[in-house]
Amino acid sequence: MFKEVPSQVDLPALERAILEFWKKERIFQRSLEQTAGGPRFLFYEGPPTANGKPGIHHMLARAFKDLYPRYKTMRGYHVGRKGGWDTHGLPVEIEVEKEIGSTGKADIEKYGLERFNVRCRESVFRYVREWERLTERMAFWVDVDAPYITFHNSYIETGWWILRQLWDRGLLFEDYKVTMHCPRCNTSLADHEVAQGFRDDVDDPSVWVKFRLKGSLPGWHDLGEVFFLAWTTTPWTLPANAALALAPSAQYLLVQYQGQKLILAQARAQAVLGRGRYKVIGRFKGEELEGLRYEPLYQGVQGRSDQVSADAGYRTITDTIVSLVDGTGMVHIAPAYGDLEIGRRTGLPTFFSVDLSGTALPHFPKFGGKFFKDADPLITADLEQRGLLLRSERVKHNYPFCWRCEAPLLYYAKTSWYIRTTAVKERLIALNQTINWVPEHIKNGRFGDWLNNNVDWALSRERFWGTPLPIWRCQSCGYQECIGSVAELSQ
């Protein structure tokens, strides 16, 4: 009476039979024809990069991408599903660099930019057949016969048009800011790229450094040598120190400790020096110690030529950013490597200890030419030898690495182009509340937190294979113009 059902089902064979039926009967195409008169719902796939093979994580993402268009189709919508290929950017460049034996931008320049870009263009569809097989095998319904391709001039010109709209609204601008920088790729990274490369439990140095006071403390004389005590996990930034920041309303102690006089926050003294191991000589509020001068750890440090004089540095300042939860209550300020805003507020010079490749500058004889992480122990040893190190330990903490080449990142002050996303921050936050998030906690959790902490988007990349920024600058007068189309450029 009934057709016999096998006791064991061959699921892969069943899937292949269904796929063959859908293909033979043109089910995808017929679903579009059947809904041609319905309301439109357009889906653009966030494009994969076809210079690498697809992985299991792509199947999960594509399952979600396929599910919702099918649901909308069953509701009567005419759902256009546009596929695409991401053919620009670091993923492509780094794969080609591996092939030609490049270790960085200098090697690419020696190889030749035109040759390099040709290799990038040739590589981007290397695994397109594997992607097509995955698309077909998992029944992901998407139009890959006429995909959008990001290196096509038509796509690039669309990007130019968008940038021109931002330019006309004052939302595209150039600025000198601290940005996350990859020393191997030698380019800035956006916040979402940085977030993909954080690692837990990274082992780094933890050093307590002494800065020798010049002159005397207010109301005190004949004290002999007095040192401000600061803590850092980035010794490589110490040669670029420009100031020491104190909390203005916090209490600070002058203590006698192991034969030396140190100044640090009262709230941190026991944690740093140990209970009962120091003698309190004097007490101060942070604001009373503002404006005192100290000796630089290193002489002859280079700074920005268009910035304030080096003489404006090597002094104590006060700021509410100073935490009393860790450290010494006295923050080492290096504007070039993360503290540029406080440096601007307080008129500090911007000094440099490493270049954009992460290499310590050559005028430091004991560590010049070393990669910044390799310079850490050399700087620590040098400070200890000169009597400027209280102690050194190791600490495990979170640290960002490049999401593509895995090099440790650094904060670096430099000129970049930005989109002023902070100008629409409140609107973004409000619109987020109108979205039906699944799961719901993402709305005010991960995504909401990201919106609340939104910063201007560092758009530019100092690389070779990508969309060129359509901004022209007059070399004589500095006038700038943003071009919005190829036709406009030809004029």
mmCIF file with all atom_site columns, N, CA and C in Angstrom, residues 10 26 47 49 58 76 91 112 141 197 201 203 207 211 321 343 364 383 425 432 438 442 454 478:
data_model
loop_
_atom_site.group_PDB
_atom_site.id
_atom_site.type_symbol
_atom_site.label_atom_id
_atom_site.label_alt_id
_atom_site.label_comp_id
_atom_site.label_asym_id
_atom_site.label_entity_id
_atom_site.label_seq_id
_atom_site.pdbx_PDB_ins_code
_atom_site.Cartn_x
_atom_site.Cartn_y
_atom_site.Cartn_z
_atom_site.occupancy
_atom_site.B_iso_or_equiv
_atom_site.pdbx_formal_charge
_atom_site.auth_seq_id
_atom_site.auth_comp_id
_atom_site.auth_asym_id
_atom_site.auth_atom_id
_atom_site.pdbx_PDB_model_num
ATOM 1  N N  . ASP A 1 10  ? 20.020 8.080  3.319   1.00 0.00 ? 10  ASP A N  1
ATOM 2  C CA . ASP A 1 10  ? 21.272 8.665  2.830   1.00 0.00 ? 10  ASP A CA 1
ATOM 3  C C  . ASP A 1 10  ? 21.029 10.164 2.640   1.00 0.00 ? 10  ASP A C  1
ATOM 4  N N  . ARG A 1 26  ? 14.325 24.896 -12.489 1.00 0.00 ? 26  ARG A N  1
ATOM 5  C CA . ARG A 1 26  ? 14.561 26.338 -12.391 1.00 0.00 ? 26  ARG A CA 1
ATOM 6  C C  . ARG A 1 26  ? 13.750 26.957 -11.236 1.00 0.00 ? 26  ARG A C  1
ATOM 7  N N  . PRO A 1 47  ? 30.299 40.702 0.339   1.00 0.00 ? 47  PRO A N  1
ATOM 8  C CA . PRO A 1 47  ? 31.055 39.850 -0.588  1.00 0.00 ? 47  PRO A CA 1
ATOM 9  C C  . PRO A 1 47  ? 32.221 39.127 0.067   1.00 0.00 ? 47  PRO A C  1
ATOM 10 N N  . THR A 1 49  ? 35.968 37.109 -0.218  1.00 0.00 ? 49  THR A N  1
ATOM 11 C CA . THR A 1 49  ? 37.201 37.286 -0.991  1.00 0.00 ? 49  THR A CA 1
ATOM 12 C C  . THR A 1 49  ? 37.586 35.944 -1.586  1.00 0.00 ? 49  THR A C  1
ATOM 13 N N  . HIS A 1 58  ? 31.963 30.353 6.821   1.00 0.00 ? 58  HIS A N  1
ATOM 14 C CA . HIS A 1 58  ? 31.205 30.942 5.720   1.00 0.00 ? 58  HIS A CA 1
ATOM 15 C C  . HIS A 1 58  ? 29.852 30.239 5.551   1.00 0.00 ? 58  HIS A C  1
ATOM 16 N N  . GLY A 1 76  ? 5.647  36.713 -0.346  1.00 0.00 ? 76  GLY A N  1
ATOM 17 C CA . GLY A 1 76  ? 5.187  37.361 -1.560  1.00 0.00 ? 76  GLY A CA 1
ATOM 18 C C  . GLY A 1 76  ? 6.073  38.466 -2.083  1.00 0.00 ? 76  GLY A C  1
ATOM 19 N N  . PRO A 1 91  ? 43.618 41.523 2.738   1.00 0.00 ? 91  PRO A N  1
ATOM 20 C CA . PRO A 1 91  ? 43.621 40.073 2.523   1.00 0.00 ? 91  PRO A CA 1
ATOM 21 C C  . PRO A 1 91  ? 44.249 39.676 1.192   1.00 0.00 ? 91  PRO A C  1
ATOM 22 N N  . GLY A 1 112 ? 57.919 46.587 -7.531  1.00 0.00 ? 112 GLY A N  1
ATOM 23 C CA . GLY A 1 112 ? 57.225 47.416 -8.517  1.00 0.00 ? 112 GLY A CA 1
ATOM 24 C C  . GLY A 1 112 ? 55.737 47.447 -8.257  1.00 0.00 ? 112 GLY A C  1
ATOM 25 N N  . TRP A 1 141 ? 20.755 30.492 -2.487  1.00 0.00 ? 141 TRP A N  1
ATOM 26 C CA . TRP A 1 141 ? 20.189 31.126 -3.674  1.00 0.00 ? 141 TRP A CA 1
ATOM 27 C C  . TRP A 1 141 ? 20.677 32.566 -3.768  1.00 0.00 ? 141 TRP A C  1
ATOM 28 N N  . GLY A 1 197 ? 41.451 41.344 16.274  1.00 0.00 ? 197 GLY A N  1
ATOM 29 C CA . GLY A 1 197 ? 42.795 40.844 16.530  1.00 0.00 ? 197 GLY A CA 1
ATOM 30 C C  . GLY A 1 197 ? 43.234 40.848 17.978  1.00 0.00 ? 197 GLY A C  1
ATOM 31 N N  . ASP A 1 201 ? 45.704 37.336 27.595  1.00 0.00 ? 201 ASP A N  1
ATOM 32 C CA . ASP A 1 201 ? 46.876 36.794 28.294  1.00 0.00 ? 201 ASP A CA 1
ATOM 33 C C  . ASP A 1 201 ? 48.165 36.959 27.504  1.00 0.00 ? 201 ASP A C  1
ATOM 34 N N  . ASP A 1 203 ? 51.804 38.237 27.225  1.00 0.00 ? 203 ASP A N  1
ATOM 35 C CA . ASP A 1 203 ? 52.857 38.482 28.213  1.00 0.00 ? 203 ASP A CA 1
ATOM 36 C C  . ASP A 1 203 ? 53.657 39.722 27.822  1.00 0.00 ? 203 ASP A C  1
ATOM 37 N N  . VAL A 1 207 ? 56.787 47.789 34.181  1.00 0.00 ? 207 VAL A N  1
ATOM 38 C CA . VAL A 1 207 ? 57.946 48.478 34.757  1.00 0.00 ? 207 VAL A CA 1
ATOM 39 C C  . VAL A 1 207 ? 57.517 49.721 35.526  1.00 0.00 ? 207 VAL A C  1
ATOM 40 N N  . PHE A 1 211 ? 61.443 59.235 37.446  1.00 0.00 ? 211 PHE A N  1
ATOM 41 C CA . PHE A 1 211 ? 61.745 60.467 36.721  1.00 0.00 ? 211 PHE A CA 1
ATOM 42 C C  . PHE A 1 211 ? 62.319 61.473 37.725  1.00 0.00 ? 211 PHE A C  1
ATOM 43 N N  . ILE A 1 321 ? 41.811 62.024 33.628  1.00 0.00 ? 321 ILE A N  1
ATOM 44 C CA . ILE A 1 321 ? 41.953 60.675 33.067  1.00 0.00 ? 321 ILE A CA 1
ATOM 45 C C  . ILE A 1 321 ? 42.751 59.760 33.982  1.00 0.00 ? 321 ILE A C  1
ATOM 46 N N  . GLY A 1 343 ? 47.815 65.778 25.182  1.00 0.00 ? 343 GLY A N  1
ATOM 47 C CA . GLY A 1 343 ? 48.959 66.593 24.796  1.00 0.00 ? 343 GLY A CA 1
ATOM 48 C C  . GLY A 1 343 ? 48.534 67.913 24.186  1.00 0.00 ? 343 GLY A C  1
ATOM 49 N N  . PHE A 1 364 ? 69.037 56.386 19.114  1.00 0.00 ? 364 PHE A N  1
ATOM 50 C CA . PHE A 1 364 ? 69.127 55.747 20.424  1.00 0.00 ? 364 PHE A CA 1
ATOM 51 C C  . PHE A 1 364 ? 70.175 54.638 20.320  1.00 0.00 ? 364 PHE A C  1
ATOM 52 N N  . LEU A 1 383 ? 67.568 51.592 31.636  1.00 0.00 ? 383 LEU A N  1
ATOM 53 C CA . LEU A 1 383 ? 67.066 52.397 32.746  1.00 0.00 ? 383 LEU A CA 1
ATOM 54 C C  . LEU A 1 383 ? 67.551 51.846 34.083  1.00 0.00 ? 383 LEU A C  1
ATOM 55 N N  . LYS A 1 425 ? 26.107 60.238 15.543  1.00 0.00 ? 425 LYS A N  1
ATOM 56 C CA . LYS A 1 425 ? 26.094 59.230 16.603  1.00 0.00 ? 425 LYS A CA 1
ATOM 57 C C  . LYS A 1 425 ? 24.718 59.100 17.252  1.00 0.00 ? 425 LYS A C  1
ATOM 58 N N  . ASN A 1 432 ? 18.926 52.478 16.092  1.00 0.00 ? 432 ASN A N  1
ATOM 59 C CA . ASN A 1 432 ? 19.174 51.121 16.586  1.00 0.00 ? 432 ASN A CA 1
ATOM 60 C C  . ASN A 1 432 ? 18.007 50.622 17.433  1.00 0.00 ? 432 ASN A C  1
ATOM 61 N N  . VAL A 1 438 ? 17.586 39.925 16.998  1.00 0.00 ? 438 VAL A N  1
ATOM 62 C CA . VAL A 1 438 ? 17.507 38.539 17.459  1.00 0.00 ? 438 VAL A CA 1
ATOM 63 C C  . VAL A 1 438 ? 18.928 37.992 17.524  1.00 0.00 ? 438 VAL A C  1
ATOM 64 N N  . ILE A 1 442 ? 21.555 41.879 21.860  1.00 0.00 ? 442 ILE A N  1
ATOM 65 C CA . ILE A 1 442 ? 22.553 42.513 20.999  1.00 0.00 ? 442 ILE A CA 1
ATOM 66 C C  . ILE A 1 442 ? 22.266 44.007 20.844  1.00 0.00 ? 442 ILE A C  1
ATOM 67 N N  . ASN A 1 454 ? 31.237 55.061 19.713  1.00 0.00 ? 454 ASN A N  1
ATOM 68 C CA . ASN A 1 454 ? 31.593 55.369 18.332  1.00 0.00 ? 454 ASN A CA 1
ATOM 69 C C  . ASN A 1 454 ? 32.637 56.479 18.248  1.00 0.00 ? 454 ASN A C  1
ATOM 70 N N  . GLY A 1 478 ? 47.519 74.595 -1.404  1.00 0.00 ? 478 GLY A N  1
ATOM 71 C CA . GLY A 1 478 ? 46.887 73.665 -0.478  1.00 0.00 ? 478 GLY A CA 1
ATOM 72 C C  . GLY A 1 478 ? 45.403 73.456 -0.692  1.00 0.00 ? 478 GLY A C  1
#
